[in-house]
GROMACS .gro file of C-alpha atoms in nm:
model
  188
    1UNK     CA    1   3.794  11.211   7.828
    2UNK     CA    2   3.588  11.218   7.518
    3UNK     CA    3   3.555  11.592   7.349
    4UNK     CA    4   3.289  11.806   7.466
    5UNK     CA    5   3.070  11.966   7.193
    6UNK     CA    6   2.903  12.273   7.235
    7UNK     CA    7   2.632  12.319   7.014
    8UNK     CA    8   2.281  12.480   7.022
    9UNK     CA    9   2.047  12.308   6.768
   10UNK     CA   10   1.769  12.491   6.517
   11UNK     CA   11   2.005  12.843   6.542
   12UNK     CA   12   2.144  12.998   6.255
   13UNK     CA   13   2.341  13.296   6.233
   14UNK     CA   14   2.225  13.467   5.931
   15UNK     CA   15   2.344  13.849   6.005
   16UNK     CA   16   2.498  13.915   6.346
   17UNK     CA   17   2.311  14.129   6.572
   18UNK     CA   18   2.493  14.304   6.815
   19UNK     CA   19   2.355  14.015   7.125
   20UNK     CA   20   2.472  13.764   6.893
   21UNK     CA   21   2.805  13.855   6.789
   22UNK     CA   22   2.832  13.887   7.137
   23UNK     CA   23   2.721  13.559   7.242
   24UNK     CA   24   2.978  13.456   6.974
   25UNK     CA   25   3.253  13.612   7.141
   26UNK     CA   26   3.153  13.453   7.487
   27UNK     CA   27   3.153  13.140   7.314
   28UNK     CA   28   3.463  13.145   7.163
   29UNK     CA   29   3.610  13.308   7.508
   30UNK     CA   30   3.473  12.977   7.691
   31UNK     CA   31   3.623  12.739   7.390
   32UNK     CA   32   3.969  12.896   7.508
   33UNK     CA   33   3.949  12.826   7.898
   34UNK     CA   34   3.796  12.550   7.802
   35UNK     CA   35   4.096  12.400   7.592
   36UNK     CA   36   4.297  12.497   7.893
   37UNK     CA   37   4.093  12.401   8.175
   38UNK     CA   38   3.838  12.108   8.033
   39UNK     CA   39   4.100  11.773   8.180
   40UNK     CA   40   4.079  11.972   8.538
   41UNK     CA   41   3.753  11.875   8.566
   42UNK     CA   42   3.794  11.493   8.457
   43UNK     CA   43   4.094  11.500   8.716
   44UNK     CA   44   3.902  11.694   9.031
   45UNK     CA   45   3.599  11.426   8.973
   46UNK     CA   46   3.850  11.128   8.924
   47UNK     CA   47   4.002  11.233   9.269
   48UNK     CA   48   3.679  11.201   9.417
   49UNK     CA   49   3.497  10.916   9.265
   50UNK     CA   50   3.789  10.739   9.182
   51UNK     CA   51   3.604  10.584   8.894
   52UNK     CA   52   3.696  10.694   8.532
   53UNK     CA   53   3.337  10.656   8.406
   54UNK     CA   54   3.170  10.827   8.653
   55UNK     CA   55   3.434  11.118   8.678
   56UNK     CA   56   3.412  11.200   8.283
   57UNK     CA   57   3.006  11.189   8.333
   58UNK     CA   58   3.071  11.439   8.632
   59UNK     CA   59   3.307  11.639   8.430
   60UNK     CA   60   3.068  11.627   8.073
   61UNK     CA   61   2.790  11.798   8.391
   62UNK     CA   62   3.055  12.038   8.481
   63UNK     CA   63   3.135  12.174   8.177
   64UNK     CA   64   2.789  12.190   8.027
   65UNK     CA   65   2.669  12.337   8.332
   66UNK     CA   66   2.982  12.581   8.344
   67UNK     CA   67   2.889  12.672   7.966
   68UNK     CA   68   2.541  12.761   8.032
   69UNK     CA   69   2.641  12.994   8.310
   70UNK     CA   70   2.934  13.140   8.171
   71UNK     CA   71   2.781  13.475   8.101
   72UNK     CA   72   2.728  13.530   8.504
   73UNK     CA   73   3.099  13.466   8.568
   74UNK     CA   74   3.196  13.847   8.726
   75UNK     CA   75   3.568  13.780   8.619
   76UNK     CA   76   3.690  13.567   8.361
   77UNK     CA   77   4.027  13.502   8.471
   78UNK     CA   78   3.860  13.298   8.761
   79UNK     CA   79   3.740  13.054   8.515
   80UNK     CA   80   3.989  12.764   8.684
   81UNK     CA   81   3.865  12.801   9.009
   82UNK     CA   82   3.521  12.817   8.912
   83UNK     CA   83   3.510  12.473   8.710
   84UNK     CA   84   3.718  12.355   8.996
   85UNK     CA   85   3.466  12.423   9.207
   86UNK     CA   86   3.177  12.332   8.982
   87UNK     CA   87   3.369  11.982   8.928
   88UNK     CA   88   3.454  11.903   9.275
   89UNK     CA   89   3.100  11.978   9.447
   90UNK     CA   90   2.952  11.820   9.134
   91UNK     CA   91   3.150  11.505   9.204
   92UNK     CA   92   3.098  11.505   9.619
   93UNK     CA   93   2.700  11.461   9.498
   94UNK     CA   94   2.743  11.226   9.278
   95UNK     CA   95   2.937  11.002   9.495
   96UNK     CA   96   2.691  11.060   9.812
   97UNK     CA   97   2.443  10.961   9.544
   98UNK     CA   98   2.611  10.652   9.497
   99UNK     CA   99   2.727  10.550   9.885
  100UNK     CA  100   2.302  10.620   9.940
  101UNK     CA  101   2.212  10.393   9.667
  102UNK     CA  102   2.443  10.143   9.838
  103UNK     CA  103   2.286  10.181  10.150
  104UNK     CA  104   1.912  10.107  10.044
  105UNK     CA  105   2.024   9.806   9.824
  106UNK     CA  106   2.283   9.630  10.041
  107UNK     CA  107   2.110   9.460  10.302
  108UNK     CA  108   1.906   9.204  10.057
  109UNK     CA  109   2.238   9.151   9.837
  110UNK     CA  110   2.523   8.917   9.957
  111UNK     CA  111   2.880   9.013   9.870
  112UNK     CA  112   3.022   8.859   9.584
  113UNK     CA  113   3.317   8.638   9.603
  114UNK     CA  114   3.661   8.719   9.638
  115UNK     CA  115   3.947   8.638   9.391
  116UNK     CA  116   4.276   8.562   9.442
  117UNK     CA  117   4.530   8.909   9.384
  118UNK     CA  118   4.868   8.899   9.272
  119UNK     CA  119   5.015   8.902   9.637
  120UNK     CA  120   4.794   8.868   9.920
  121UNK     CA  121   5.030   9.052  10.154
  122UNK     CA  122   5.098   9.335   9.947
  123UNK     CA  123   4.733   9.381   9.832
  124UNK     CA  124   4.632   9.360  10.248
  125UNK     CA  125   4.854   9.634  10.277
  126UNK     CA  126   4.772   9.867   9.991
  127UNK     CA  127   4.439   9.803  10.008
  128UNK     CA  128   4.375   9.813  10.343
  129UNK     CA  129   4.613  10.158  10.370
  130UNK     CA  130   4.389  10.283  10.070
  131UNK     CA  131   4.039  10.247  10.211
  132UNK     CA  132   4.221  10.405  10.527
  133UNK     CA  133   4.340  10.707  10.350
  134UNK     CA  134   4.015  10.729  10.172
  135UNK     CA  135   3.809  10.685  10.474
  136UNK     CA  136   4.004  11.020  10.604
  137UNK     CA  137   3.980  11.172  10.326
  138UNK     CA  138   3.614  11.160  10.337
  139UNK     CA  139   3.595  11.284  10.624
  140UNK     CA  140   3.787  11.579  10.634
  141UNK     CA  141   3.592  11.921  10.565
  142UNK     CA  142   3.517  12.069  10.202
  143UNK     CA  143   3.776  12.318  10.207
  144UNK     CA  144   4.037  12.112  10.319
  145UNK     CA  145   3.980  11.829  10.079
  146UNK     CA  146   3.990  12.002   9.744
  147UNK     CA  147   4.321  12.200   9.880
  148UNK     CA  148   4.473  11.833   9.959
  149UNK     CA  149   4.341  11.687   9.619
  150UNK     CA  150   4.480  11.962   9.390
  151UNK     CA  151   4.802  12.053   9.589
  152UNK     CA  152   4.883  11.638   9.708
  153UNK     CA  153   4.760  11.439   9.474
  154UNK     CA  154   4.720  11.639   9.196
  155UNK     CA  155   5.014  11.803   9.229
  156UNK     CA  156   4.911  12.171   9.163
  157UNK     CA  157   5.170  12.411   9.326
  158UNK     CA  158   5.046  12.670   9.606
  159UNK     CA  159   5.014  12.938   9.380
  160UNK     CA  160   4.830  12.710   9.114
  161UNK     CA  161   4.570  12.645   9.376
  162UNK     CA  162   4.545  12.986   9.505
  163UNK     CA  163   4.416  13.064   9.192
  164UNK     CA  164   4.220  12.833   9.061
  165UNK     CA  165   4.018  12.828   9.401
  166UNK     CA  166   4.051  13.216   9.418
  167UNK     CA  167   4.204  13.201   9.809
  168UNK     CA  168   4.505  13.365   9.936
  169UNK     CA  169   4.788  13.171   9.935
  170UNK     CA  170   4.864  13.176  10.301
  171UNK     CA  171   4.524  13.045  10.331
  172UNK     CA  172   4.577  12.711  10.064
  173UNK     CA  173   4.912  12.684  10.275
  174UNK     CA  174   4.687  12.670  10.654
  175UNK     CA  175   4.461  12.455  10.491
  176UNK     CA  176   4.734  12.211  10.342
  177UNK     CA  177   4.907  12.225  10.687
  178UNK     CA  178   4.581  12.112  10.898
  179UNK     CA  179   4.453  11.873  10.645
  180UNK     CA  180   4.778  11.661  10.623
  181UNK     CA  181   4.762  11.717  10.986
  182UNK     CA  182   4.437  11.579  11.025
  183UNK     CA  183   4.496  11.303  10.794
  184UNK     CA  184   4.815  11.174  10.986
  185UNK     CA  185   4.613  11.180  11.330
  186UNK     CA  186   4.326  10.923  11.100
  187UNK     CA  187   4.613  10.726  10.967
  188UNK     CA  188   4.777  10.675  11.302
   0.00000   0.00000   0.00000
């Protein structure tokens, strides 16, 4: 994911007033979360658009729009679950973007044709068991879905996930429970 540069054009800081030192301080506080936090957003969109291009666009959104509202975060040491958040939901529209765009222009386009994969058995199987999964995925609820994406596939522990998403952790360990529940009943 390419660097994110946070700049604001046409300002010079001459002699700091006191609402610009701190404005400098903010900033420098978000630089530091950021270097910590900025590749969770690449990942969270990644799990969700599966498409490197459009998940470092979604996260470039995330952070810029994270930046600008940085002042209105209550507690700071929520930052995590906050661009978590930001990310994921920021990703879910950008992908229900895309599947309506694919809707409108599909029934005047034919599909294009196939080529040949390394193994046609093993790619039935992997593919076909990956649109499954994905399939499920999609169709499990909000809440259970970003608990599943950090804690399964990302592989966040329980209390990693409890705080970035700001939840007990009894509750990210209900919500893993049902959602792999709910996922083996799809897959079966």
């Amino acid at each position: 994911m390419r660097e994110l540069v946070l700049t604001q054009p046409g300002r010079v800081l001459v002699g700091p007033s006191e609402r610009e030192s701190e404005s400098c301080r903010s900033h420098g506080e978000f630089e530091e979360r950021l270097a910590e936090c900025g590749p969770l957003a690449f990942r969270v969109a990644y799990g969700v658009l599966r498409n490197a291009a459009d998940a470092e666009d979604v996260a470039q959104e995330a952070l810029l729009k994270a930046y600008r509202n940085f002042g209105r975060l209550r507690e700071p040491a929520r930052f995590r679950g906050w661009l978590v958040r930001i990310a994921f939901r920021m990703a879910l529209d950008r992908w229900r973007s895309v599947k309506r765009r694919e809707k409108r222009e599909a029934p005047g386009e034919q599909p294009e044709p196939r080529t040949a994969g390394p193994s046609v058995e093993d790619l039935a199987t992997s593919s076909e068991f990956q649109a499954r999964l994905e399939r499920a995925m999609e169709e499990l609820p909000e809440k259970f879905r970003l608990v599943v994406l950090l804690a399964g596939i990302q592989g966040y522990t329980l209390a990693e996930v409890s705080g970035m998403l700001g939840i007990p952790m009894g509750t990210v360990k209900s919500r893993l429970f049902l959602a792999r529940k709910k996922l083996a009943e799809k897959l079966r």
